[in-house]
CSV table of C-alpha atoms in Angstrom, one decimal:
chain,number,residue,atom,x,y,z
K,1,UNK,CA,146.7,120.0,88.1
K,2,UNK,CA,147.9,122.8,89.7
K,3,UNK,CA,144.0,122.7,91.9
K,4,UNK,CA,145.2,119.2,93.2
K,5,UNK,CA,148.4,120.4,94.0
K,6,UNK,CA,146.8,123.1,96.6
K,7,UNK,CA,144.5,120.6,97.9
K,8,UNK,CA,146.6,118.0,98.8
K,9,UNK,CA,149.4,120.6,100.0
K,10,UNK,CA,146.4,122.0,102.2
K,11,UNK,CA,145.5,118.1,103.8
K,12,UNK,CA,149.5,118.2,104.2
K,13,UNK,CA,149.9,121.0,106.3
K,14,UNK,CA,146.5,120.3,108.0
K,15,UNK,CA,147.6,116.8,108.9
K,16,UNK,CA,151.3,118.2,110.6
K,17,UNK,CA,149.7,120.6,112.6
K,18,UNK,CA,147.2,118.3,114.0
K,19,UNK,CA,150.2,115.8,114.6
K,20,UNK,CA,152.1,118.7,116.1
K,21,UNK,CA,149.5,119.5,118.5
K,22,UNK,CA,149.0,115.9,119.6
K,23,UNK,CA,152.7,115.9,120.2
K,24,UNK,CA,152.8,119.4,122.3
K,25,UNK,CA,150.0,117.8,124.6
K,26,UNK,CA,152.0,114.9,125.3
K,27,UNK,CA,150.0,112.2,123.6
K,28,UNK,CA,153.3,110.9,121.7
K,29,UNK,CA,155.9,110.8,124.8
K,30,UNK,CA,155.6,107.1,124.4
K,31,UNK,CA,156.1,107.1,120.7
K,32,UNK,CA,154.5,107.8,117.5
K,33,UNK,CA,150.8,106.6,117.3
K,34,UNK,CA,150.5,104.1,115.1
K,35,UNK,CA,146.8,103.1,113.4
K,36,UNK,CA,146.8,99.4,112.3
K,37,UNK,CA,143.4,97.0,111.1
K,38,UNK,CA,143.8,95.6,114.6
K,39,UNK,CA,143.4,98.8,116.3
K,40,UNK,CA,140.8,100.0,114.1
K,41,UNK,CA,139.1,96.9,113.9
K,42,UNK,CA,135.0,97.8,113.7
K,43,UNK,CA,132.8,99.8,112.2
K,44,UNK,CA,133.3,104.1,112.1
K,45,UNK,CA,130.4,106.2,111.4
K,46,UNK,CA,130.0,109.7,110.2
K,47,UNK,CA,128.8,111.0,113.8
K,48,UNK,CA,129.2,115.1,112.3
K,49,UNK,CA,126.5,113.6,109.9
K,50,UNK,CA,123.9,112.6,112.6
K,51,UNK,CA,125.0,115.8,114.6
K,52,UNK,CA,123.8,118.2,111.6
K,53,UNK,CA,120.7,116.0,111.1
K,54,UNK,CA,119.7,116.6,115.0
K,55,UNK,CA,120.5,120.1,114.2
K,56,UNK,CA,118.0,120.2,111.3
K,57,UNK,CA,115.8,118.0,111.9
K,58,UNK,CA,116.3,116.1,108.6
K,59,UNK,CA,119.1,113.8,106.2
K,60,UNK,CA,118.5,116.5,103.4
K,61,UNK,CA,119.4,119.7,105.9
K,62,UNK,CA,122.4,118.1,107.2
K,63,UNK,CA,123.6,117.7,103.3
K,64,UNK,CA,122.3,121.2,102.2
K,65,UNK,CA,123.5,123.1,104.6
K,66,UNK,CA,127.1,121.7,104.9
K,67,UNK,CA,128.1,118.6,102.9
K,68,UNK,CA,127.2,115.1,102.4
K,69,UNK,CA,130.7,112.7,103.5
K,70,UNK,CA,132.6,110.7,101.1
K,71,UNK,CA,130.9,107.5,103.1
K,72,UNK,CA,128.6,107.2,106.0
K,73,UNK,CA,130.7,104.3,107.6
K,74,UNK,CA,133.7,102.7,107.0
K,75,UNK,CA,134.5,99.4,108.2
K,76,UNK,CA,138.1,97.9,108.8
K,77,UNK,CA,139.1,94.1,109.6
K,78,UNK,CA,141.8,92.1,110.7
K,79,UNK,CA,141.8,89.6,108.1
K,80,UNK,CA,142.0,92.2,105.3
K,81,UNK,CA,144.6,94.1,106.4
K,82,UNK,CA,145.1,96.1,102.8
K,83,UNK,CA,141.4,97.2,102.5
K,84,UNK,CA,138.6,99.3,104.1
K,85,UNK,CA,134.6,98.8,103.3
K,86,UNK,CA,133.0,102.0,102.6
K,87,UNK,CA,129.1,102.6,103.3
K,88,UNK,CA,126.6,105.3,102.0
K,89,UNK,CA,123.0,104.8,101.6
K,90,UNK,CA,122.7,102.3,98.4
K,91,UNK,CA,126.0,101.4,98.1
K,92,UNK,CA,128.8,99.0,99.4
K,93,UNK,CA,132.6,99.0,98.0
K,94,UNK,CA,136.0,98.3,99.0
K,95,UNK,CA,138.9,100.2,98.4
K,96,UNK,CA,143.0,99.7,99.1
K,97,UNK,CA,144.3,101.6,102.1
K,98,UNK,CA,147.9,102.6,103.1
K,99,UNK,CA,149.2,103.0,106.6
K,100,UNK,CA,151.4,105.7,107.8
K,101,UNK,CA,151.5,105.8,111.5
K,102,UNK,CA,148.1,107.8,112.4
K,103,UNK,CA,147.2,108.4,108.9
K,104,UNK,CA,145.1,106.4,106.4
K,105,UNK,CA,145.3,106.8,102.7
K,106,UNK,CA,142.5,105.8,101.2
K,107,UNK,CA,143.3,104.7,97.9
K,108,UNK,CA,141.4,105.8,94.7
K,109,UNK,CA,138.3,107.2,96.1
K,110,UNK,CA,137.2,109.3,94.0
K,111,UNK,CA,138.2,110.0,89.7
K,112,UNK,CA,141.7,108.3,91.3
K,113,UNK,CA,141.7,110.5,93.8
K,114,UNK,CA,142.6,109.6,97.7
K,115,UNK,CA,141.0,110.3,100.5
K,116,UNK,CA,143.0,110.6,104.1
K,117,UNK,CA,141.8,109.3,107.6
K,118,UNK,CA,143.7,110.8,110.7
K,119,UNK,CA,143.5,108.5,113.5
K,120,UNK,CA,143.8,110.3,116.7
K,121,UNK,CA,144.0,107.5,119.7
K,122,UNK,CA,143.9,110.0,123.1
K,123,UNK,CA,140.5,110.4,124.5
K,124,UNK,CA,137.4,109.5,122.3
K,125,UNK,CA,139.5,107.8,119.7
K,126,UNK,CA,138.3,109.1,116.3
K,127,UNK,CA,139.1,110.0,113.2
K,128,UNK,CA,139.4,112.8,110.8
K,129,UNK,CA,138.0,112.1,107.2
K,130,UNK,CA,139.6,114.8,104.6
K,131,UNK,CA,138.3,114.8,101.3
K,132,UNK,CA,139.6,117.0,98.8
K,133,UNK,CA,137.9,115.3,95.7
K,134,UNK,CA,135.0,117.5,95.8
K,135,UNK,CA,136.4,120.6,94.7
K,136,UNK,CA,137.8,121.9,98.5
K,137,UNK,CA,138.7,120.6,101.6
K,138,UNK,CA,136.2,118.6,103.6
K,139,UNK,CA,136.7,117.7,106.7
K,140,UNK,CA,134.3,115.2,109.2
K,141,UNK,CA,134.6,113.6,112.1
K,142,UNK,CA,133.7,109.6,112.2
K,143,UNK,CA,133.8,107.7,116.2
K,144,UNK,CA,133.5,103.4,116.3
K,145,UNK,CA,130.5,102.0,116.8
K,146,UNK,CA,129.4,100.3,119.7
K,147,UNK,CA,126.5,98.8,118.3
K,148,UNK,CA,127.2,95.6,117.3
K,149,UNK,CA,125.2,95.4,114.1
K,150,UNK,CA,125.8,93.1,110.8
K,151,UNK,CA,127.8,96.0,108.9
K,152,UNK,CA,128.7,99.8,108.8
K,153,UNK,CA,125.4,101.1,107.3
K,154,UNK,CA,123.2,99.7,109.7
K,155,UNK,CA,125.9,101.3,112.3
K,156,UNK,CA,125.4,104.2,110.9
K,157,UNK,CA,122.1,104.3,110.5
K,158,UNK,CA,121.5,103.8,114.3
K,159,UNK,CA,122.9,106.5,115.2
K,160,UNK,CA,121.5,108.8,112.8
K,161,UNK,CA,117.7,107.4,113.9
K,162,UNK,CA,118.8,107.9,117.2
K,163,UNK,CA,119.3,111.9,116.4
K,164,UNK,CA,116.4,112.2,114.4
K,165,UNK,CA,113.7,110.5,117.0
K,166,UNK,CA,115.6,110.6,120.2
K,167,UNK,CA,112.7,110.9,122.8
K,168,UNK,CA,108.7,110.3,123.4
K,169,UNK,CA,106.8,110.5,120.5
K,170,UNK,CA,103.3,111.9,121.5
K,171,UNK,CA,100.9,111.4,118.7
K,172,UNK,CA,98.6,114.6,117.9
K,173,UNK,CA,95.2,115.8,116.1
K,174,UNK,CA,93.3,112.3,115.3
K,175,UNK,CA,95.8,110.3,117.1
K,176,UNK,CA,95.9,112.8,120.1
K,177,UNK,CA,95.2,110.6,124.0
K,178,UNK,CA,96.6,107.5,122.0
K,179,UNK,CA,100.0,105.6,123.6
K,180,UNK,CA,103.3,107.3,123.6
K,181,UNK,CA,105.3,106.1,120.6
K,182,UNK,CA,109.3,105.1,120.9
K,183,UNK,CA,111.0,105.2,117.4
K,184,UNK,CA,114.4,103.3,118.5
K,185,UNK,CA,117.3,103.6,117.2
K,186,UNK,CA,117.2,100.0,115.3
K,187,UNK,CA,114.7,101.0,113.5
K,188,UNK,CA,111.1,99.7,115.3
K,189,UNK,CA,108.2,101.7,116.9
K,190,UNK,CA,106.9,100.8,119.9
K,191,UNK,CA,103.7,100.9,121.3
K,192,UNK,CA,101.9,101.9,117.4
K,193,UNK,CA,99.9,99.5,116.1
K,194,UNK,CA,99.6,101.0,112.1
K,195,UNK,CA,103.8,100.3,112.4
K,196,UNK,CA,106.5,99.0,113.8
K,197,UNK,CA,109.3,99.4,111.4
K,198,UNK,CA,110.8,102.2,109.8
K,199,UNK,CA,113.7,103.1,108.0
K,200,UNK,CA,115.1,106.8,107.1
K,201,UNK,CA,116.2,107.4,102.9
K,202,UNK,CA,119.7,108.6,103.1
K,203,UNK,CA,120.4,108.5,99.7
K,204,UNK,CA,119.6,107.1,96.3
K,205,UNK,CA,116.3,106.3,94.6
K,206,UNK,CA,114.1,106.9,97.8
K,207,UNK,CA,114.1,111.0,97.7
K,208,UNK,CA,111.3,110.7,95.2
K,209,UNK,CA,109.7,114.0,95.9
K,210,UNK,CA,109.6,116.7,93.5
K,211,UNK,CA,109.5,119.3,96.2
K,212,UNK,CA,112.7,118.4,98.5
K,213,UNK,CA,111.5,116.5,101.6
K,214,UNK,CA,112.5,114.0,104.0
K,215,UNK,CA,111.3,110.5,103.2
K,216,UNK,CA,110.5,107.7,105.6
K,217,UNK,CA,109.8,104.5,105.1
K,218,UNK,CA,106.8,102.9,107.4
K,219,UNK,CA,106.0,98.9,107.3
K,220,UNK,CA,104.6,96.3,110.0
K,221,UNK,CA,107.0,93.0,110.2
K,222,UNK,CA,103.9,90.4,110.4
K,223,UNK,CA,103.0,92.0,106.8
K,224,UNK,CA,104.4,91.1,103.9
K,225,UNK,CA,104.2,94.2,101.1
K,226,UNK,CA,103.3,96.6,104.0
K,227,UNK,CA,106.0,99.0,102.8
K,228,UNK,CA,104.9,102.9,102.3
K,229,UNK,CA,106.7,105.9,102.1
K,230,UNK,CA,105.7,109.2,103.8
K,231,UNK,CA,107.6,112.4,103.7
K,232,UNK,CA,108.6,113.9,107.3
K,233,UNK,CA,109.4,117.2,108.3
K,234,UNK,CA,110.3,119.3,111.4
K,235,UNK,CA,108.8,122.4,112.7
K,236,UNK,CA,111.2,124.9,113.5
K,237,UNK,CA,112.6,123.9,117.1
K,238,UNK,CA,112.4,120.0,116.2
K,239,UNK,CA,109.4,119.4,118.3
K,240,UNK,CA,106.4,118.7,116.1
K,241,UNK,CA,106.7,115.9,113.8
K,242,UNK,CA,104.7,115.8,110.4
K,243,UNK,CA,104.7,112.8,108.5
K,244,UNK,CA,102.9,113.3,105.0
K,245,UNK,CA,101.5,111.2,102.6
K,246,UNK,CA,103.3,111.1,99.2
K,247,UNK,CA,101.5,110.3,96.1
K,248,UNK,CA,103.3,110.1,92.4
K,249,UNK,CA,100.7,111.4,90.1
K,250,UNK,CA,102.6,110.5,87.0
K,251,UNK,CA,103.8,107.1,87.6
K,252,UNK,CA,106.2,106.9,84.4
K,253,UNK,CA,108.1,109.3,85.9
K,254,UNK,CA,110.2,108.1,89.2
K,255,UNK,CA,110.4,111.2,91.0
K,256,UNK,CA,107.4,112.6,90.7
K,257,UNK,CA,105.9,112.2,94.0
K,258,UNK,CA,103.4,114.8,95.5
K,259,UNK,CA,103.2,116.0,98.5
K,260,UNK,CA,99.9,115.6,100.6
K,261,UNK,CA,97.7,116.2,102.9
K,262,UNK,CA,99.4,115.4,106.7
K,263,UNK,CA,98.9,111.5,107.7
K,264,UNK,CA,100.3,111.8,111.3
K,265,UNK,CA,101.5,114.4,113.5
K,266,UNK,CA,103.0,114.0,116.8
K,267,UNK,CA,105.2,115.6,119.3
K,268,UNK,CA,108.6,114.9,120.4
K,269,UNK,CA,109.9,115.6,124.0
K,270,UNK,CA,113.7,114.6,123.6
K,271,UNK,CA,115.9,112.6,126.0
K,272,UNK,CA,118.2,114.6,128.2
C-alpha cells in the first residue's frame, strides 16, 4: 500500500512540474490546455519504442535493455468519448478514461491500477505515458500517426518497420549482384522475388526460439500457406542483416525452435 502511495505521489509531482514548465514558457497565457477525444482523435504510437529498436537493431533489445510500454498504440475517437483502444502485439482492449485538462487517466490498466497520459499540445503534440504498475515509474513518449492505416497496431507497426529496415537492402553471399531490396514500412519487399511480405513478432506466441532472437515473418501474397518464420539479427553497427532459418526440433513443445544455418544476408545503407 504504502509502494502505491510513492508511485502515484511520484506521477503527481512529475505531472506539476511538467505543467509548471509548460506554463513558465508561455504555452498556457491563453488558458489551461485542455485534451479532449476531439483533439486527440487518431491513432498514438509508442515512437521511444521504435527509437530503441533503431538503436538495437531488434524488438527484443529495445525491451531488454529498457522496458516494453503498457501498449504500443492507443487509439481515441469522437464517438466514444469515455474510452481509449489500447494496442500491443496480440492483443486489442478498451479501457475507461478520465479527462483532466492535459492529463488522461487511464482507468484500470493494470491489477486496477491506472495509467496517466500527459498531453502536451505546443510543438510536436505528444504525449507522456506514466506507468507505475510495473513496480517503478515508466515513462514513454507516444506522437499521432499520420499513416492512415485500419487501427493503432498497424500504426505502430509502420513505424517500427520503418526503424528496423529504413534504407537499401543489398542482398550478400549467394544473393550478392541480385536487385536492391526495399522493406517498406507497410510491410512489402520490393524488387525480391522469394517475398514480398513481411511482418516483425512484437509480442506473444511468435518469439519461439529457445535462444532469444528476433523473429520475422516472410510470405508471398499470390501464395496461399507461404508463411515462414526466420530469425533476424543485427551485426554490431546495424549494417549487416542476417536472417536465419528456424527449425523446432521437438514439435510438442511450442518454443522450441533452433536456430540455423544463415538463409539470407544482406546489407543495409540507411536513409539520411
Amino acid at each position: 500500500m504504502k509502494k502505491t502511495i510513492l508511485l502515484f505521489g511520484i506521477l503527481a509531482v512529475v505531472i506539476a512540474a511538467c505543467q509548471q514548465d509548460s506554463a513558465n514558457s508561455g504555452a498556457q497565457q491563453s488558458g489551461d490546455i485542455v485534451a479532449s477525444p476531439t483533439i486527440l482523435a487518431g491513432q498514438w504510437i509508442a515512437m521511444d519504442f521504435c527509437a530503441r529498436a533503431n538503436q538495437y537493431g531488434s524488438v527484443l533489445g529495445a525491451m531488454n535493455n529498457a522496458h516494453r510500454p503498457y501498449a504500443y498504440a492507443f487509439e481515441f475517437t469522437p464517438n466514444k468519448p469515455d474510452s481509449v483502444i489500447c494496442y500491443n502485439g496480440f492483443e486489442t482492449w478498451t479501457l475507461p478514461v478520465k479527462y483532466n485538462k492535459d492529463t488522461l487517466e487511464v482507468m484500470g490498466a493494470s491489477q486496477g491500477k491506472s495509467v496517466f497520459l500527459l498531453y502536451q499540445s505546443q510543438g510536436n503534440k505528444e504525449m507522456t505515458l506514466f506507468d507505475g504498475t510495473q513496480g517503478s515509474m515508466i515513462m514513454e513518449r507516444f506522437v499521432k500517426s499520420k499513416a492512415g492505416t485500419k487501427d493503432g497496431y498497424v500504426a505502430f507497426a509502420a513505424a517500427l518497420n520503418h526503424n528496423l529496415f529504413n534504407g537499401a537492402i543489398i542482398p550478400l553471399g549467394k544473393d550478392a549482384g541480385r536487385d536492391t531490396l526495399l522493406f517498406t514500412p507497410g510491410g512489402f519487399i520490393m524488387n525480391w522475388k522469394a517475398y514480398d511480405q513481411y511482418s516483425v513478432c512484437t509480442g506473444g506466441d511468435c518469439f519461439v526460439t529457445e535462444e532469444p532472437m528476433d523473429v520475422i515473418t516472410l510470405s508471398r501474397s499470390d501464395t496461399p500457406g507461404s508463411e515462414k518464420m526466420y530469425g533476424f539479427r543485427y551485426n554490431g553497427t546495424n549494417d549487416t542483416l542476417t536472417f536465419y532459418n528456424i527449425v523446432n526440433t521437438r514439435p510438442e513443445e511450442k518454443f522450441a525452435y533452433e536456430i540455423k544455418a544463415p538463409a539470407f544476408k544482406f546489407y543495409r545503407i540507411p536513409q539520411q
